[in-house]
Amino acid sequence: MLKIYNTLTGKKEPFEPIVPNTARMYVCGVTVYDYCHIGHARSALVFDVLRRYLEYSGYAVTFVKNFTDVDDKIIKRALEQGVSCDAVTAKYIQAYHEDMGKLGIRAATEEPKATEHITDIIQLTERLVAKGLAYVVAGDVYFEVSKYPEYGRLSKRRLEDLQAGARVEVDERKHHAMDFALWKSSKPGEPAWESLWGPGRPGWHIECSAMSIRHLGETFDIHGGGMDLIFPHHENEIAQSCGATGKEFARYWVHNGFVQINKEKMSKSLGNFFTIREIFEKSEWPEDVTGEILRCFLLSTHYHGPLDFSDQALKEAKSALNGFYDLFGRLGEPGGKAIVGQGLDQALDRCRAAFMSAMDDDLNTPMAIASLQALRSDVNKLLAVGLSTEGRQTARQAFRSFGAVLGLFQLDRWDFNVRVEPKAAHLALATFAPTVTVEPVMTDVQIETKLAERIDAKKCKDFKRADVIREELKSLGITIEDKPDGTSRWKR
RNA sequence: GGCGCCGUACCCAAGUGGUAAGGGAGCAGUCUGCAAAACUGCGAUGCAGCGGUUCGAACCCGCUCGGCGCCUCCA
């Protein structure tokens, strides 16, 4: 049974969906005015894994993740680049899909856009005005926080405290400094939709209320996003949604921690961020490998805590994965006629139990990975004793299916040391060039030829010659392992 | 000023009341022509510090120190 930490209650709680065996979740996506950074990747990945694990646990999952495609920053970017807002959002939505695709993040069930829900947004705003929870000022509509007694429930703040700390210059027309815009009147040239209050566009928070209600209903199971969205975004969503419907909104609020650089929050405003594509650009490894390394790195810390990004951390993730893929390579070779069976079954059962209990415990991915490492060790030992071809396949399949929950271990080959020309290491975002292509420095046939040469040399006890060949291949990133039977295996 | 998070070995990282998982790096050994991989062994008498509660604390409480976040757009 999955237990999940709920920001709303501050406790780890058993996940009990509203409709049995069904999970409905909404996650705040991105505002599409720029490329995604590694922090966006973490958030997307955490909820991708939550979704995968819910499915693995037998739930039918409806997963909604939005795109904010109308916003001040988009307007600004469009002006800067001299293109339409549509052009900006289309470009970065596509980039989002490309980047997340490389990380193996599955598309959500629905990926609605704010601009496609203007009618829903206007209707929801009207409901709030009609209920006296919002007021109109010269074409703008504001939510009145003081009319909503539960305001601050999620972020555990009191209005008085907020007021004391407010650093923003307060718009005089607002009744309370914390009142926020549901609808903003548009200036000429800005995106605008007709409404009762004149031409305008939605405020930031209202779109998520409108879209989640549209796609999941007025009350649903899980609402997620990054820690920084707790206040004010999610607090405001709750106020709007509960205020309008009079019902409970989302039952479980799940928030992921930040990616940091040298213990500092990574963010656009601080300028210390790495975009996802930048990381792929700089990588010396093939795309699918880099994607898996990144995924493994991002899952190596519990989702709730901070995670420090560094080359060192990436290398460690690489080493960890390398051990698995080395094993998979051996599992792909034909086995002996060993009588193994029970040992493997026991190892698999042990792993399954440990894996499930780790994931059930608030998505403890580091512990889940540890359970797979234990299996790796067990299988290695069985291999030393002798494992049949069938047993090898069973083991590989087990890694594949547990791994699928985390999005790991799905590659057939781990051409880990294929040398890829590192593309210009410090490309500016704007000059980003498309995807890196992978070109092995040596073809398989060439390698096999060299290997045959070396085996001949070894047969003649010409170890010097054999070592020269091994060194030659090594300099090209190809590692040779001699097997007891005199033949060799190689890997890139 | 208000709210909150974090501090576990050389590094990463679980553990949230029952006597310190796992990985990486390192060292030693087995195997090997040598390597590589794998396997085996070694490695925190202690969980930032100091008090307290308890039969028992890394885990609970209090204080202190250090790092960070939110309260403004932010995953």
XYZ file of C-alpha atoms (C1' of nucleotides) in Angstrom:
567
model
C 0.000 0.000 0.000
C 1.468 3.290 -1.093
C 2.035 5.917 1.534
C 2.681 9.427 0.348
C 3.701 12.623 2.087
C 0.871 15.129 1.945
C 1.884 18.774 2.254
C -1.634 19.627 3.284
C -1.491 17.566 6.461
C 2.271 17.506 6.880
C 2.132 13.740 7.240
C 2.816 10.583 5.332
C -0.578 9.084 4.572
C -1.863 5.907 2.937
C -3.016 6.639 -0.578
C -6.745 6.011 -0.721
C -8.248 7.113 -4.017
C -11.764 8.487 -4.311
C -12.726 5.861 -6.851
C -11.210 2.471 -6.010
C -8.354 1.349 -8.259
C -8.335 4.684 -10.000
C -5.937 7.553 -9.530
C -6.507 11.008 -10.913
C -3.575 13.370 -10.722
C -2.783 16.862 -11.884
C 0.709 18.279 -12.061
C 1.671 21.856 -12.793
C 3.742 21.846 -15.941
C 5.863 24.661 -17.256
C 5.391 28.117 -18.645
C 6.602 27.742 -22.190
C 8.862 30.702 -22.835
C 12.257 28.996 -22.590
C 14.030 25.653 -22.613
C 13.599 23.427 -19.569
C 16.368 23.093 -17.036
C 17.378 20.142 -14.925
C 15.030 21.269 -12.153
C 12.061 20.978 -14.477
C 13.372 17.559 -15.373
C 13.377 16.485 -11.756
C 9.822 17.555 -11.202
C 8.609 15.922 -14.391
C 10.504 12.760 -13.530
C 9.189 12.506 -9.974
C 5.623 12.572 -11.165
C 6.394 10.331 -14.101
C 7.654 7.773 -11.593
C 4.657 8.290 -9.318
C 2.417 7.681 -12.298
C 4.352 4.605 -13.371
C 4.315 3.182 -9.870
C 0.589 3.748 -9.466
C 0.061 1.908 -12.730
C 2.423 -0.840 -11.639
C 0.397 -1.122 -8.443
C -2.743 -1.687 -10.464
C -4.370 1.716 -10.583
C -5.927 3.123 -13.725
C -4.234 6.502 -13.817
C -5.460 9.678 -15.412
C -2.557 12.066 -15.437
C -3.026 15.691 -16.448
C -0.091 18.036 -16.913
C -0.654 21.507 -18.262
C 1.252 24.011 -20.334
C 0.964 27.645 -19.316
C 0.898 29.298 -22.707
C -0.340 32.764 -21.858
C 1.726 34.798 -19.457
C 3.730 37.997 -19.025
C 7.013 36.239 -19.667
C 5.763 34.801 -22.936
C 4.599 38.202 -24.081
C 7.949 39.645 -23.191
C 9.827 36.918 -25.019
C 7.675 37.351 -28.121
C 8.402 41.066 -28.162
C 12.124 40.449 -27.756
C 12.224 37.997 -30.601
C 9.812 39.872 -32.781
C 7.529 36.894 -33.192
C 4.010 36.041 -32.081
C 3.219 34.532 -28.709
C 1.942 31.473 -30.533
C 5.306 31.039 -32.204
C 7.061 31.236 -28.843
C 4.802 28.737 -27.126
C 4.778 26.324 -30.053
C 8.560 26.314 -30.137
C 9.025 25.610 -26.461
C 6.239 23.077 -26.223
C 7.989 21.109 -28.923
C 11.310 21.531 -27.127
C 9.665 20.310 -23.934
C 8.521 17.136 -25.595
C 11.930 16.556 -27.150
C 13.818 17.092 -23.912
C 11.498 15.102 -21.705
C 11.358 12.406 -24.350
C 15.118 11.985 -24.121
C 14.723 11.473 -20.396
C 12.150 8.783 -21.006
C 9.394 10.814 -19.432
C 6.087 9.641 -20.783
C 3.528 12.065 -22.097
C 0.646 12.686 -19.707
C -2.825 11.395 -20.429
C -3.886 14.957 -21.136
C -1.634 17.951 -21.675
C -4.023 20.880 -21.787
C -3.073 24.439 -22.572
C -4.440 27.483 -20.819
C -5.444 29.132 -24.082
C -7.645 26.173 -24.908
C -9.627 26.650 -21.693
C -10.475 30.326 -21.740
C -14.187 29.604 -21.539
C -13.691 27.397 -18.497
C -11.532 30.058 -16.923
C -14.065 32.820 -17.525
C -16.882 30.693 -16.162
C -14.945 29.854 -13.042
C -14.112 33.502 -12.534
C -17.773 34.402 -12.947
C -18.713 31.874 -10.304
C -16.264 33.449 -7.889
C -17.557 36.947 -8.593
C -21.131 35.750 -8.161
C -20.251 34.199 -4.823
C -18.701 37.414 -3.633
C -15.235 35.925 -3.417
C -13.871 38.093 -6.209
C -14.286 41.694 -7.243
C -13.873 43.660 -10.434
C -11.686 46.734 -10.817
C -11.524 48.411 -14.204
C -11.412 45.268 -16.288
C -9.348 43.262 -13.806
C -10.834 40.638 -11.544
C -9.237 39.864 -8.195
C -9.750 37.068 -5.749
C -10.399 38.445 -2.296
C -8.378 36.347 0.114
C -9.943 37.768 3.240
C -13.287 36.318 2.115
C -11.809 32.841 2.157
C -11.213 31.864 5.777
C -9.100 28.813 5.006
C -6.533 30.827 3.080
C -3.059 29.695 4.136
C -4.072 26.131 4.937
C -1.595 24.522 2.559
C 1.399 26.757 3.132
C 0.632 27.124 6.841
C 0.756 30.867 6.730
C -1.529 33.387 8.282
C -2.664 36.394 6.354
C -1.328 38.724 9.024
C 2.138 37.199 8.726
C 2.099 37.501 4.986
C 1.023 41.080 5.155
C 3.868 41.884 7.494
C 6.436 40.380 5.170
C 5.061 41.553 1.852
C 7.817 43.242 -0.065
C 5.891 43.965 -3.202
C 4.509 47.359 -3.883
C 0.822 46.973 -3.275
C -1.605 47.819 -6.001
C -3.840 50.429 -4.375
C -6.898 49.081 -6.112
C -6.623 45.763 -4.313
C -8.553 45.289 -1.078
C -5.751 43.261 0.436
C -2.124 42.990 -0.535
C -2.455 39.252 -1.080
C -5.471 39.474 -3.377
C -4.457 38.041 -6.724
C -5.601 38.449 -10.307
C -8.030 35.972 -11.818
C -8.416 37.997 -14.967
C -6.214 40.765 -16.304
C -7.293 43.360 -18.821
C -5.100 43.259 -21.901
C -3.085 46.088 -23.225
C -3.157 46.666 -26.963
C -1.137 44.066 -28.808
C -1.335 41.529 -25.981
C -3.271 38.302 -26.316
C -6.880 39.018 -25.435
C -10.181 37.250 -25.152
C -13.603 38.817 -24.808
C -15.201 38.669 -21.394
C -17.871 40.355 -19.293
C -15.129 42.594 -17.975
C -13.772 43.563 -21.370
C -10.900 42.104 -23.382
C -8.381 40.381 -21.199
C -6.405 37.273 -20.347
C -6.320 34.874 -17.422
C -4.193 35.315 -14.331
C -1.701 32.586 -13.617
C -3.396 30.574 -10.898
C -6.895 30.276 -12.294
C -5.904 28.192 -15.307
C -4.846 25.231 -13.192
C -8.110 25.275 -11.284
C -10.076 25.460 -14.506
C -8.128 22.761 -16.302
C -7.964 20.319 -13.431
C -11.688 20.644 -12.811
C -12.392 20.230 -16.524
C -10.281 17.113 -16.920
C -10.481 15.482 -13.515
C -13.607 16.807 -11.852
C -14.073 19.148 -8.910
C -12.417 16.765 -6.469
C -9.554 14.506 -7.446
C -6.741 12.553 -5.846
C -3.298 14.039 -6.303
C -2.002 17.472 -7.148
C 1.715 17.929 -7.588
C 4.470 20.332 -8.465
C 7.693 21.825 -7.229
C 8.132 23.041 -3.667
C 8.132 26.643 -4.777
C 4.595 26.322 -6.023
C 3.192 25.718 -2.548
C 2.914 29.422 -2.065
C 1.307 31.260 -3.620
C 0.321 29.156 -6.623
C -1.186 26.118 -4.972
C -2.554 28.069 -2.057
C -4.398 30.222 -4.576
C -5.607 27.264 -6.557
C -7.166 25.834 -3.432
C -8.809 29.125 -2.565
C -10.272 29.517 -6.047
C -11.374 25.951 -6.502
C -12.815 25.298 -3.078
C -14.254 28.786 -3.055
C -16.087 28.201 -6.310
C -17.219 24.610 -5.810
C -17.617 24.468 -2.060
C -15.995 21.049 -2.307
C -12.662 19.603 -1.441
C -10.186 20.150 -4.295
C -7.210 17.788 -4.397
C -6.770 15.333 -1.536
C -3.039 14.733 -1.661
C -0.603 17.548 -2.346
C 2.805 16.296 -3.378
C 5.835 18.540 -3.807
C 9.325 17.764 -5.016
C 12.512 19.364 -3.694
C 14.900 21.476 -5.713
C 17.904 20.741 -7.764
C 20.768 22.783 -6.412
C 24.161 23.887 -7.599
C 26.677 24.011 -4.791
C 23.893 23.843 -2.235
C 22.108 26.795 -3.757
C 18.784 26.705 -5.465
C 19.108 26.536 -9.195
C 16.777 28.927 -10.911
C 16.437 31.166 -13.842
C 16.412 34.237 -11.673
C 19.789 33.280 -10.190
C 21.129 32.365 -13.598
C 22.864 29.261 -12.265
C 20.929 26.692 -14.220
C 21.638 23.997 -16.764
C 19.150 23.273 -19.466
C 18.373 19.685 -20.252
C 19.576 20.016 -23.820
C 22.772 21.651 -22.688
C 23.556 18.565 -20.640
C 22.927 16.312 -23.609
C 25.052 18.613 -25.746
C 28.015 18.455 -23.433
C 27.767 14.766 -22.825
C 30.290 12.481 -24.430
C 27.863 9.604 -24.368
C 25.079 8.599 -26.693
C 21.725 10.135 -26.070
C 19.898 7.165 -24.668
C 22.731 6.492 -22.266
C 22.916 10.103 -21.174
C 19.169 10.093 -20.622
C 19.387 7.063 -18.420
C 22.333 8.446 -16.464
C 20.418 11.623 -15.813
C 17.378 9.671 -14.773
C 19.390 7.508 -12.442
C 21.019 10.572 -10.938
C 17.699 12.323 -10.397
C 16.267 9.250 -8.695
C 19.271 8.699 -6.462
C 17.883 11.062 -3.839
C 14.459 10.981 -2.260
C 12.140 13.295 -4.196
C 11.327 15.448 -1.200
C 14.877 16.522 -0.409
C 17.318 18.789 -2.201
C 19.584 17.334 -4.843
C 22.960 18.779 -5.754
C 23.841 18.657 -9.426
C 27.464 18.171 -10.462
C 29.658 16.345 -12.941
C 30.823 14.170 -10.100
C 27.259 13.128 -9.292
C 26.644 12.302 -12.936
C 29.756 10.146 -13.058
C 28.610 8.238 -10.024
C 25.266 7.574 -11.623
C 27.148 6.372 -14.679
C 29.241 3.961 -12.622
C 26.211 2.588 -10.883
C 24.478 1.907 -14.193
C 27.595 0.470 -15.727
C 27.579 -2.340 -13.199
C 24.053 -3.257 -14.188
C 24.692 -3.196 -17.900
C 27.845 -5.274 -17.512
C 25.702 -7.863 -15.838
C 23.044 -7.634 -18.553
C 25.761 -8.267 -21.097
C 26.679 -11.514 -19.344
C 23.042 -12.452 -18.988
C 22.719 -12.160 -22.749
C 25.299 -14.901 -23.285
C 24.200 -18.521 -23.459
C 24.253 -20.282 -20.117
C 25.360 -23.654 -18.985
C 23.204 -26.591 -18.030
C 23.273 -25.607 -14.407
C 20.614 -26.683 -12.012
C 19.910 -23.213 -10.809
C 16.339 -22.263 -10.267
C 15.453 -21.961 -6.672
C 18.267 -19.566 -5.876
C 17.107 -17.235 -8.576
C 13.485 -17.415 -7.533
C 14.399 -16.550 -3.986
C 16.537 -13.638 -5.092
C 13.721 -12.317 -7.263
C 11.168 -12.640 -4.490
C 13.455 -10.848 -2.088
C 14.022 -8.079 -4.557
C 10.337 -7.698 -5.351
C 9.425 -7.369 -1.677
C 12.181 -4.852 -0.998
C 11.442 -2.878 -4.122
C 7.720 -2.636 -3.450
C 8.142 -1.696 0.169
C 10.644 1.013 -0.765
C 8.349 2.485 -3.384
C 5.335 2.160 -1.114
C 7.171 4.224 1.446
C 6.649 7.621 -0.112
C 8.406 6.701 -3.344
C 11.746 5.954 -1.779
C 13.656 5.583 -5.032
C 17.155 5.457 -3.490
C 16.084 2.460 -1.471
C 14.347 0.916 -4.456
C 17.578 1.234 -6.417
C 19.414 -0.366 -3.503
C 17.067 -3.361 -3.732
C 17.992 -3.716 -7.391
C 21.651 -3.528 -6.501
C 21.112 -6.373 -4.075
C 19.551 -8.372 -6.887
C 22.486 -7.514 -9.103
C 24.827 -8.898 -6.503
C 22.706 -12.052 -6.069
C 22.556 -12.708 -9.788
C 26.289 -12.181 -10.151
C 26.853 -14.859 -7.559
C 24.468 -17.231 -9.304
C 26.283 -16.552 -12.531
C 29.538 -17.564 -10.924
C 27.983 -20.876 -9.913
C 26.307 -21.317 -13.279
C 23.021 -20.071 -14.567
C 21.036 -21.595 -17.405
C 20.102 -19.627 -20.493
C 16.527 -19.603 -19.306
C 17.571 -18.358 -15.878
C 19.586 -15.600 -17.490
C 16.612 -14.476 -19.504
C 14.375 -14.565 -16.469
C 16.833 -12.427 -14.536
C 17.209 -9.911 -17.347
C 13.443 -9.689 -17.669
C 13.109 -9.040 -13.938
C 15.516 -6.113 -14.144
C 13.596 -4.857 -17.115
C 10.243 -4.937 -15.387
C 11.311 -3.489 -12.030
C 13.420 -1.010 -13.923
C 10.449 0.064 -16.006
C 8.873 1.613 -12.935
C 11.896 3.878 -12.617
C 12.438 4.069 -16.347
C 15.795 2.315 -16.068
C 17.348 -0.778 -17.645
C 15.330 -0.638 -20.850
C 18.237 -0.404 -23.286
C 19.316 -3.446 -25.251
C 22.853 -2.227 -25.477
C 24.770 0.069 -23.261
C 27.154 1.566 -25.724
C 28.406 3.493 -22.907
C 31.831 4.287 -24.134
C 31.004 5.188 -27.670
C 32.938 8.349 -28.091
C 30.784 11.165 -29.216
C 32.368 14.379 -30.340
C 31.516 16.808 -27.572
C 29.764 19.606 -29.359
C 30.691 23.182 -28.553
C 30.806 23.032 -24.830
C 29.366 26.382 -23.961
C 26.676 27.035 -26.480
C 24.350 29.868 -25.732
C 20.741 28.827 -25.551
C 19.751 30.800 -28.589
C 22.323 29.180 -30.802
C 21.485 25.693 -29.802
C 21.951 23.233 -32.625
C 19.935 20.073 -32.983
C 20.631 16.687 -31.603
C 23.990 15.064 -31.301
C 24.597 12.147 -33.594
C 26.302 9.047 -32.404
C 29.065 7.657 -34.535
C 31.017 4.772 -33.144
C 34.702 5.242 -33.761
C 34.985 1.650 -34.872
C 32.384 -0.646 -36.337
C 31.467 -3.945 -34.773
C 33.062 -5.819 -37.652
C 36.338 -3.971 -37.239
C 36.331 -4.739 -33.556
C 35.624 -8.415 -34.127
C 38.520 -8.575 -36.573
C 40.885 -7.061 -34.042
C 39.598 -9.420 -31.422
C 40.216 -12.469 -33.601
C 43.751 -11.222 -34.181
C 44.279 -10.931 -30.468
C 42.935 -14.374 -29.743
C 45.397 -15.797 -32.253
C 48.196 -13.904 -30.563
C 47.125 -15.268 -27.219
C 47.087 -18.815 -28.561
C 50.677 -18.327 -29.641
C 51.465 -16.943 -26.197
C 52.360 -13.688 -27.881
C 51.043 -11.655 -24.941
C 52.884 -8.590 -25.958
C 51.028 -8.474 -29.243
C 47.741 -9.219 -27.419
C 48.309 -6.371 -25.013
C 49.078 -3.966 -27.816
C 45.740 -4.771 -29.437
C 43.960 -4.410 -26.135
C 45.531 -1.016 -25.566
C 44.703 0.058 -29.068
C 41.046 -0.760 -28.580
C 41.024 0.781 -25.149
C 42.254 4.055 -26.571
C 39.133 3.991 -28.730
C 36.951 3.425 -25.688
C 36.495 -0.284 -26.202
C 37.072 -2.552 -23.250
C 37.929 -6.200 -23.584
C 37.187 -8.869 -21.041
C 38.754 -12.292 -21.452
C 36.537 -15.185 -20.573
C 37.778 -18.395 -18.974
C 37.221 -20.358 -22.186
C 39.798 -18.334 -24.076
C 37.343 -16.176 -25.976
C 36.686 -12.535 -25.165
C 33.789 -10.194 -24.844
C 33.966 -6.495 -25.557
C 31.976 -3.449 -24.807
C 32.062 0.123 -25.801
C 9.478 39.738 11.163
C 6.553 35.036 9.800
C 6.693 29.924 7.836
C 9.711 25.768 6.541
C 13.825 22.458 5.113
C 18.628 20.360 5.810
C 23.329 18.718 8.619
C 24.685 10.404 8.688
C 32.011 7.554 6.634
C 36.549 10.328 1.601
C 31.976 11.288 -1.776
C 26.642 10.213 -2.837
C 22.713 8.335 0.137
C 18.758 5.202 3.095
C 17.289 4.709 7.984
C 12.423 8.871 11.873
C 12.434 4.938 19.172
C 15.206 -1.379 19.417
C 21.101 -1.102 18.766
C 24.090 2.424 11.655
C 21.073 -0.312 4.233
C 23.168 0.425 -0.487
C 26.406 2.570 -4.163
C 30.982 5.033 -5.708
C 36.115 5.743 -4.504
C 40.199 3.334 -1.623
C 42.983 -0.836 0.413
C 43.776 -6.261 0.773
C 42.673 -11.051 -1.279
C 40.488 -14.938 -4.933
C 40.476 -15.602 -10.248
C 43.720 -14.155 -14.561
C 49.747 -14.731 -18.792
C 48.587 -9.620 -17.472
C 44.165 -6.953 -17.341
C 38.913 -6.252 -17.010
C 34.621 -7.932 -14.706
C 32.874 -10.646 -10.698
C 33.358 -12.456 -5.819
C 35.387 -12.145 -0.558
C 37.287 -9.137 3.335
C 38.539 -4.131 5.623
C 36.299 0.668 6.584
C 31.321 5.564 10.997
C 32.071 2.531 19.110
C 29.057 6.720 16.116
C 24.733 10.004 12.924
C 26.742 18.986 13.541
C 27.296 20.209 19.170
C 25.302 20.281 24.215
C 21.499 18.973 27.520
C 16.689 16.288 28.530
C 12.757 12.240 28.162
C 13.241 6.689 27.892
C 15.006 0.137 29.824
C 16.753 1.901 25.050
C 17.552 7.962 20.786
C 20.684 9.267 14.449
C 15.403 9.085 15.218
C 11.202 12.426 20.430
C 11.832 17.425 23.305
C 14.857 21.959 24.329
C 18.962 25.047 23.315
C 23.350 26.182 20.269
C 26.209 26.168 15.714
C 26.411 25.746 10.404
C 23.936 25.611 5.360
C 19.520 26.635 2.521
C 14.470 27.746 0.892
C 9.607 30.329 0.765
C 6.889 34.899 2.025
C 8.045 38.399 -5.563
C 7.943 35.060 -11.411
C 10.105 30.304 -10.282
C 9.943 22.765 -10.820
